[in-house]
Structure formats: C-alpha cells, structure tokens
PDB file of N, CA and C in Angstrom:
ATOM      1  N   MET C   8     165.662 157.550 179.439  1.00 67.00           N
ATOM      2  CA  MET C   8     164.536 156.131 179.037  1.00 67.00           C
ATOM      3  C   MET C   8     165.449 156.210 177.011  1.00 67.00           C
ATOM      4  N   SER C   9     166.409 155.345 177.290  1.00 86.00           N
ATOM      5  CA  SER C   9     166.485 155.116 175.937  1.00 86.00           C
ATOM      6  C   SER C   9     165.728 153.610 175.069  1.00 86.00           C
ATOM      7  N   HIS C  10     166.005 153.315 174.657  1.00 89.00           N
ATOM      8  CA  HIS C  10     165.763 152.348 173.119  1.00 89.00           C
ATOM      9  C   HIS C  10     167.304 151.969 172.485  1.00 89.00           C
ATOM     10  N   THR C  11     166.562 151.040 171.959  1.00 95.00           N
ATOM     11  CA  THR C  11     167.835 150.760 171.495  1.00 95.00           C
ATOM     12  C   THR C  11     167.735 151.084 170.286  1.00 95.00           C
ATOM     13  N   ILE C  12     168.314 151.457 168.619  1.00 95.00           N
ATOM     14  CA  ILE C  12     167.437 152.136 167.401  1.00 95.00           C
ATOM     15  C   ILE C  12     166.882 151.149 166.800  1.00 95.00           C
ATOM     16  N   GLU C  13     167.091 149.418 166.977  1.00 96.00           N
ATOM     17  CA  GLU C  13     165.901 147.843 166.214  1.00 96.00           C
ATOM     18  C   GLU C  13     164.856 148.218 167.160  1.00 96.00           C
ATOM     19  N   LYS C  14     164.530 148.417 168.293  1.00 94.00           N
ATOM     20  CA  LYS C  14     163.730 149.157 169.100  1.00 94.00           C
ATOM     21  C   LYS C  14     162.791 150.193 168.794  1.00 94.00           C
ATOM     22  N   LEU C  15     163.183 151.858 168.974  1.00 93.00           N
ATOM     23  CA  LEU C  15     162.672 152.661 168.826  1.00 93.00           C
ATOM     24  C   LEU C  15     162.207 152.445 167.028  1.00 93.00           C
ATOM     25  N   ARG C  16     162.874 152.051 165.719  1.00 95.00           N
ATOM     26  CA  ARG C  16     162.678 151.628 164.319  1.00 95.00           C
ATOM     27  C   ARG C  16     161.762 150.346 164.977  1.00 95.00           C
ATOM     28  N   ALA C  17     161.279 149.543 166.349  1.00 96.00           N
ATOM     29  CA  ALA C  17     159.837 149.047 165.429  1.00 96.00           C
ATOM     30  C   ALA C  17     158.876 149.303 166.500  1.00 96.00           C
ATOM     31  N   ALA C  18     158.774 150.335 166.894  1.00 95.00           N
ATOM     32  CA  ALA C  18     158.357 150.365 167.398  1.00 95.00           C
ATOM     33  C   ALA C  18     157.318 151.674 167.371  1.00 95.00           C
ATOM     34  N   PRO C  19     155.634 151.506 167.162  1.00 96.00           N
ATOM     35  CA  PRO C  19     155.412 151.616 166.449  1.00 96.00           C
ATOM     36  C   PRO C  19     154.444 153.445 166.939  1.00 96.00           C
ATOM     37  N   ASP C  20     153.767 154.000 165.617  1.00 96.00           N
ATOM     38  CA  ASP C  20     154.011 156.216 165.683  1.00 96.00           C
ATOM     39  C   ASP C  20     153.189 156.113 167.495  1.00 96.00           C
ATOM     40  N   GLU C  21     152.738 155.656 167.027  1.00 97.00           N
ATOM     41  CA  GLU C  21     151.064 156.061 169.001  1.00 97.00           C
ATOM     42  C   GLU C  21     152.027 155.631 169.953  1.00 97.00           C
ATOM     43  N   ASP C  22     152.977 154.257 169.618  1.00 95.00           N
ATOM     44  CA  ASP C  22     153.639 154.297 171.412  1.00 95.00           C
ATOM     45  C   ASP C  22     154.488 155.554 171.154  1.00 95.00           C
ATOM     46  N   LEU C  23     154.430 156.141 169.949  1.00 95.00           N
ATOM     47  CA  LEU C  23     156.813 157.056 170.454  1.00 95.00           C
ATOM     48  C   LEU C  23     155.332 158.295 170.912  1.00 95.00           C
ATOM     49  N   ILE C  24     154.747 158.548 170.212  1.00 95.00           N
ATOM     50  CA  ILE C  24     153.497 160.293 170.275  1.00 95.00           C
ATOM     51  C   ILE C  24     153.655 159.194 172.180  1.00 95.00           C
ATOM     52  N   ARG C  25     153.523 158.514 172.566  1.00 95.00           N
ATOM     53  CA  ARG C  25     152.582 158.401 174.108  1.00 95.00           C
ATOM     54  C   ARG C  25     154.834 158.527 174.868  1.00 95.00           C
ATOM     55  N   LEU C  26     155.748 158.459 174.284  1.00 93.00           N
ATOM     56  CA  LEU C  26     156.844 158.207 175.162  1.00 93.00           C
ATOM     57  C   LEU C  26     157.502 159.550 175.129  1.00 93.00           C
ATOM     58  N   HIS C  27     156.924 159.742 174.236  1.00 92.00           N
ATOM     59  CA  HIS C  27     157.091 161.755 173.057  1.00 92.00           C
ATOM     60  C   HIS C  27     156.344 163.098 174.194  1.00 92.00           C
ATOM     61  N   ASP C  28     155.240 162.312 174.914  1.00 94.00           N
ATOM     62  CA  ASP C  28     154.747 163.567 175.591  1.00 94.00           C
ATOM     63  C   ASP C  28     154.077 163.258 176.557  1.00 94.00           C
ATOM     64  N   GLN C  29     154.752 162.066 176.924  1.00 93.00           N
ATOM     65  CA  GLN C  29     155.410 162.144 178.572  1.00 93.00           C
ATOM     66  C   GLN C  29     156.304 162.051 179.220  1.00 93.00           C
ATOM     67  N   LEU C  30     157.584 162.255 178.468  1.00 91.00           N
ATOM     68  CA  LEU C  30     158.409 163.441 178.657  1.00 91.00           C
ATOM     69  C   LEU C  30     158.858 164.388 178.387  1.00 91.00           C
ATOM     70  N   ALA C  31     157.527 165.434 177.324  1.00 92.00           N
ATOM     71  CA  ALA C  31     158.145 166.767 177.349  1.00 92.00           C
ATOM     72  C   ALA C  31     157.166 167.189 179.169  1.00 92.00           C
ATOM     73  N   GLU C  32     156.479 166.207 179.061  1.00 92.00           N
ATOM     74  CA  GLU C  32     155.651 167.289 180.309  1.00 92.00           C
ATOM     75  C   GLU C  32     156.729 167.825 181.677  1.00 92.00           C
ATOM     76  N   SER C  33     157.850 166.472 181.815  1.00 93.00           N
ATOM     77  CA  SER C  33     159.208 167.223 182.316  1.00 93.00           C
ATOM     78  C   SER C  33     160.173 168.486 181.440  1.00 93.00           C
ATOM     79  N   THR C  34     160.346 168.682 180.407  1.00 90.00           N
ATOM     80  CA  THR C  34     161.136 168.544 179.360  1.00 90.00           C
ATOM     81  C   THR C  34     161.118 170.335 179.159  1.00 90.00           C
ATOM     82  N   VAL C  35     162.295 170.228 179.613  1.00 91.00           N
ATOM     83  CA  VAL C  35     162.419 172.149 179.465  1.00 91.00           C
ATOM     84  C   VAL C  35     162.517 172.045 177.115  1.00 91.00           C
ATOM     85  N   ALA C  36     162.551 172.681 176.517  1.00 88.00           N
ATOM     86  CA  ALA C  36     162.616 172.853 175.803  1.00 88.00           C
ATOM     87  C   ALA C  36     163.856 174.459 175.130  1.00 88.00           C
ATOM     88  N   GLY C  37     164.520 173.462 173.923  1.00 92.00           N
ATOM     89  CA  GLY C  37     165.492 174.899 173.361  1.00 92.00           C
ATOM     90  C   GLY C  37     165.012 175.452 172.213  1.00 92.00           C
ATOM     91  N   VAL C  38     164.979 175.939 171.251  1.00 94.00           N
ATOM     92  CA  VAL C  38     164.957 176.203 170.355  1.00 94.00           C
ATOM     93  C   VAL C  38     165.084 175.574 168.992  1.00 94.00           C
ATOM     94  N   ALA C  39     166.386 175.042 169.392  1.00 95.00           N
ATOM     95  CA  ALA C  39     166.181 173.886 168.045  1.00 95.00           C
ATOM     96  C   ALA C  39     164.632 173.078 167.698  1.00 95.00           C
ATOM     97  N   TYR C  40     164.382 173.001 169.168  1.00 91.00           N
ATOM     98  CA  TYR C  40     163.258 172.020 169.252  1.00 91.00           C
ATOM     99  C   TYR C  40     162.218 172.083 167.931  1.00 91.00           C
ATOM    100  N   TYR C  41     162.431 173.901 167.771  1.00 92.00           N
ATOM    101  CA  TYR C  41     160.770 174.601 168.018  1.00 92.00           C
ATOM    102  C   TYR C  41     161.434 174.261 166.117  1.00 92.00           C
ATOM    103  N   LEU C  42     162.398 174.815 165.746  1.00 95.00           N
ATOM    104  CA  LEU C  42     163.166 174.888 164.228  1.00 95.00           C
ATOM    105  C   LEU C  42     163.243 173.364 164.060  1.00 95.00           C
ATOM    106  N   ASP C  43     163.514 172.464 164.906  1.00 96.00           N
ATOM    107  CA  ASP C  43     162.537 171.224 164.165  1.00 96.00           C
ATOM    108  C   ASP C  43     162.545 171.081 163.326  1.00 96.00           C
ATOM    109  N   GLU C  44     160.887 171.089 164.819  1.00 96.00           N
ATOM    110  CA  GLU C  44     158.738 171.400 164.260  1.00 96.00           C
ATOM    111  C   GLU C  44     158.657 172.788 162.475  1.00 96.00           C
ATOM    112  N   LEU C  45     159.416 173.595 162.750  1.00 97.00           N
ATOM    113  CA  LEU C  45     159.271 174.458 161.725  1.00 97.00           C
ATOM    114  C   LEU C  45     159.478 173.729 160.209  1.00 97.00           C
ATOM    115  N   ARG C  46     161.370 172.564 160.682  1.00 97.00           N
ATOM    116  CA  ARG C  46     161.524 172.246 159.171  1.00 97.00           C
ATOM    117  C   ARG C  46     161.040 171.255 159.009  1.00 97.00           C
ATOM    118  N   ARG C  47     160.374 170.294 159.941  1.00 97.00           N
ATOM    119  CA  ARG C  47     159.537 168.719 159.573  1.00 97.00           C
ATOM    120  C   ARG C  47     158.242 169.475 158.848  1.00 97.00           C
ATOM    121  N   ARG C  48     157.839 170.849 158.858  1.00 98.00           N
ATOM    122  CA  ARG C  48     156.119 171.966 158.272  1.00 98.00           C
ATOM    123  C   ARG C  48     157.122 172.041 157.416  1.00 98.00           C
ATOM    124  N   ASP C  49     157.955 172.609 156.847  1.00 98.00           N
ATOM    125  CA  ASP C  49     158.576 172.843 156.096  1.00 98.00           C
ATOM    126  C   ASP C  49     158.468 171.841 154.872  1.00 98.00           C
ATOM    127  N   GLN C  50     159.247 170.466 155.351  1.00 98.00           N
ATOM    128  CA  GLN C  50     159.887 170.319 154.431  1.00 98.00           C
ATOM    129  C   GLN C  50     157.705 168.814 153.743  1.00 98.00           C
ATOM    130  N   ALA C  51     157.419 168.964 154.807  1.00 98.00           N
ATOM    131  CA  ALA C  51     155.651 168.245 154.114  1.00 98.00           C
ATOM    132  C   ALA C  51     155.026 169.109 152.828  1.00 98.00           C
ATOM    133  N   ARG C  52     155.355 170.620 152.958  1.00 98.00           N
ATOM    134  CA  ARG C  52     154.403 171.358 152.683  1.00 98.00           C
ATOM    135  C   ARG C  52     155.294 171.175 151.515  1.00 98.00           C
ATOM    136  N   ALA C  53     156.454 170.935 151.279  1.00 98.00           N
ATOM    137  CA  ALA C  53     157.595 170.628 149.879  1.00 98.00           C
ATOM    138  C   ALA C  53     157.354 169.508 149.125  1.00 98.00           C
ATOM    139  N   ILE C  54     156.587 168.252 149.865  1.00 98.00           N
ATOM    140  CA  ILE C  54     156.591 167.088 149.573  1.00 98.00           C
ATOM    141  C   ILE C  54     155.396 166.979 148.936  1.00 98.00           C
ATOM    142  N   ARG C  55     154.352 167.676 149.701  1.00 98.00           N
ATOM    143  CA  ARG C  55     152.882 167.359 148.432  1.00 98.00           C
ATOM    144  C   ARG C  55     152.560 168.718 147.666  1.00 98.00           C
ATOM    145  N   THR C  56     154.122 169.955 148.023  1.00 98.00           N
ATOM    146  CA  THR C  56     153.972 170.323 146.289  1.00 98.00           C
ATOM    147  C   THR C  56     153.967 169.729 145.128  1.00 98.00           C
ATOM    148  N   SER C  57     155.583 168.978 145.646  1.00 98.00           N
ATOM    149  CA  SER C  57     156.118 168.194 144.376  1.00 98.00           C
ATOM    150  C   SER C  57     155.262 167.204 143.716  1.00 98.00           C
ATOM    151  N   HIS C  58     154.139 166.278 144.999  1.00 98.00           N
ATOM    152  CA  HIS C  58     153.774 164.876 143.961  1.00 98.00           C
ATOM    153  C   HIS C  58     152.588 166.293 143.127  1.00 98.00           C
ATOM    154  N   ARG C  59     151.779 166.995 144.140  1.00 98.00           N
ATOM    155  CA  ARG C  59     151.152 168.220 143.003  1.00 98.00           C
ATOM    156  C   ARG C  59     151.446 168.465 141.837  1.00 98.00           C
ATOM    157  N   LEU C  60     153.342 168.492 141.379  1.00 98.00           N
ATOM    158  CA  LEU C  60     153.040 169.026 140.651  1.00 98.00           C
ATOM    159  C   LEU C  60     153.761 167.873 139.772  1.00 98.00           C
ATOM    160  N   THR C  61     154.294 167.033 139.767  1.00 98.00           N
ATOM    161  CA  THR C  61     154.155 165.499 139.451  1.00 98.00           C
ATOM    162  C   THR C  61     153.318 164.705 139.005  1.00 98.00           C
ATOM    163  N   PHE C  62     152.039 165.328 139.581  1.00 98.00           N
ATOM    164  CA  PHE C  62     150.766 164.153 139.138  1.00 98.00           C
ATOM    165  C   PHE C  62     150.204 165.328 137.920  1.00 98.00           C
ATOM    166  N   ALA C  63     150.579 166.696 139.051  1.00 98.00           N
ATOM    167  CA  ALA C  63     149.762 167.858 137.102  1.00 98.00           C
ATOM    168  C   ALA C  63     150.782 167.473 136.370  1.00 98.00           C
ATOM    169  N   SER C  64     152.142 166.696 136.089  1.00 98.00           N
ATOM    170  CA  SER C  64     153.396 166.483 134.212  1.00 98.00           C
ATOM    171  C   SER C  64     152.949 165.578 133.483  1.00 98.00           C
ATOM    172  N   PHE C  65     151.855 164.317 135.481  1.00 98.00           N
ATOM    173  CA  PHE C  65     152.161 163.289 134.317  1.00 98.00           C
ATOM    174  C   PHE C  65     150.631 163.526 133.689  1.00 98.00           C
ATOM    175  N   VAL C  66     149.736 163.893 133.801  1.00 98.00           N
ATOM    176  CA  VAL C  66     148.655 164.833 133.343  1.00 98.00           C
ATOM    177  C   VAL C  66     148.757 165.313 131.494  1.00 98.00           C
ATOM    178  N   LEU C  67     150.013 166.527 131.798  1.00 98.00           N
ATOM    179  CA  LEU C  67     149.438 167.075 130.398  1.00 98.00           C
ATOM    180  C   LEU C  67     150.462 166.087 129.634  1.00 98.00           C
ATOM    181  N   SER C  68     150.783 165.188 130.433  1.00 98.00           N
ATOM    182  CA  SER C  68     152.019 164.399 129.314  1.00 98.00           C
ATOM    183  C   SER C  68     151.601 163.476 128.540  1.00 98.00           C
ATOM    184  N   ALA C  69     149.529 162.472 128.936  1.00 98.00           N
ATOM    185  CA  ALA C  69     149.109 162.873 128.759  1.00 98.00           C
ATOM    186  C   ALA C  69     148.125 162.816 128.216  1.00 98.00           C
ATOM    187  N   LEU C  70     148.217 163.842 128.434  1.00 98.00           N
ATOM    188  CA  LEU C  70     147.486 164.748 126.598  1.00 98.00           C
ATOM    189  C   LEU C  70     148.222 164.799 125.548  1.00 98.00           C
ATOM    190  N   ASN C  71     149.069 165.161 126.070  1.00 98.00           N
ATOM    191  CA  ASN C  71     150.277 165.610 124.504  1.00 98.00           C
ATOM    192  C   ASN C  71     150.461 164.582 123.812  1.00 98.00           C
ATOM    193  N   ALA C  72     151.120 163.413 123.604  1.00 98.00           N
ATOM    194  CA  ALA C  72     150.209 162.712 123.858  1.00 98.00           C
ATOM    195  C   ALA C  72     149.250 161.683 123.328  1.00 98.00           C
ATOM    196  N   VAL C  73     148.022 161.847 123.540  1.00 98.00           N
ATOM    197  CA  VAL C  73     146.334 162.088 123.695  1.00 98.00           C
ATOM    198  C   VAL C  73     146.667 163.778 121.583  1.00 98.00           C
ATOM    199  N   VAL C  74     146.930 164.548 122.121  1.00 98.00           N
ATOM    200  CA  VAL C  74     146.443 165.360 121.221  1.00 98.00           C
ATOM    201  C   VAL C  74     148.106 165.313 119.834  1.00 98.00           C
ATOM    202  N   ALA C  75     149.103 164.106 120.107  1.00 98.00           N
ATOM    203  CA  ALA C  75     149.664 163.870 119.024  1.00 98.00           C
ATOM    204  C   ALA C  75     149.129 163.456 117.939  1.00 98.00           C
ATOM    205  N   VAL C  76     148.861 161.951 118.902  1.00 97.00           N
ATOM    206  CA  VAL C  76     147.629 161.236 118.257  1.00 97.00           C
ATOM    207  C   VAL C  76     146.993 161.709 117.350  1.00 97.00           C
ATOM    208  N   VAL C  77     146.408 162.443 117.680  1.00 97.00           N
ATOM    209  CA  VAL C  77     145.318 162.742 117.502  1.00 97.00           C
ATOM    210  C   VAL C  77     146.052 163.961 115.061  1.00 97.00           C
ATOM    211  N   ALA C  78     146.939 164.542 116.211  1.00 97.00           N
ATOM    212  CA  ALA C  78     147.495 165.244 114.871  1.00 97.00           C
ATOM    213  C   ALA C  78     147.887 164.635 113.963  1.00 97.00           C
ATOM    214  N   VAL C  79     148.764 162.826 114.624  1.00 97.00           N
ATOM    215  CA  VAL C  79     149.277 161.793 113.096  1.00 97.00           C
ATOM    216  C   VAL C  79     147.804 161.893 112.126  1.00 97.00           C
ATOM    217  N   VAL C  80     146.691 161.507 113.364  1.00 96.00           N
ATOM    218  CA  VAL C  80     145.655 161.351 112.351  1.00 96.00           C
ATOM    219  C   VAL C  80     144.411 161.916 110.844  1.00 96.00           C
ATOM    220  N   ILE C  81     144.686 163.091 111.497  1.00 96.00           N
ATOM    221  CA  ILE C  81     144.526 165.088 110.298  1.00 96.00           C
ATOM    222  C   ILE C  81     145.830 164.247 109.583  1.00 96.00           C
ATOM    223  N   ALA C  82     146.738 164.538 109.600  1.00 95.00           N
ATOM    224  CA  ALA C  82     148.007 164.775 108.840  1.00 95.00           C
ATOM    225  C   ALA C  82     147.846 162.884 107.885  1.00 95.00           C
ATOM    226  N   VAL C  83     147.394 161.795 108.106  1.00 95.00           N
ATOM    227  CA  VAL C  83     148.096 160.573 107.571  1.00 95.00           C
ATOM    228  C   VAL C  83     146.476 161.337 106.775  1.00 95.00           C
ATOM    229  N   GLN C  84     145.434 161.346 107.195  1.00 93.00           N
ATOM    230  CA  GLN C  84     144.098 161.545 106.715  1.00 93.00           C
ATOM    231  C   GLN C  84     144.087 163.223 105.211  1.00 93.00           C
ATOM    232  N   ALA C  85     144.900 163.627 105.493  1.00 79.00           N
ATOM    233  CA  ALA C  85     144.857 165.197 104.580  1.00 79.00           C
ATOM    234  C   ALA C  85     145.370 164.649 103.521  1.00 79.00           C
TER     235      ALA C  85
END
C-alpha cells in the first residue's frame, strides 16, 4: 500500500508510526534501515549541540554588551 505525497505529508506522526509498525512485522530490514536510523540519531545530536552553541553565543554576546556599556561609563567618569 502506498500513499500519494500529499496524503503522506498530511498524515499525523502517530498514523505514520502505526503504519510503519504494521508493515515492520512482515518486512525484513536491510543494512540501510539501520544506517538510516544511526544517521538520524547523529543528526538529532548535531542539532541539539548546535542549539546549545547558539544559546551560549547569545549569552556571551549579551554579556559582552553589558561589559562594554560598563567600560564606557567608567571611561566617561574618569
């Protein structure tokens, strides 16, 4: 059973998981199946790491702005 791209993209995640699990009971998985899952997990880890790095960069930039303002205030008063 195959779906059109439109129906496939419109289907909720729960439906796709249920359909996958039904087909998985009578399907033999090849090596690519496991490699794809490992690749997906690597990508998810990379995305999480990228988000953490982005947040840290934002915090450091904000802190740098505060320090710059303090430096200007001190320089003006001196």
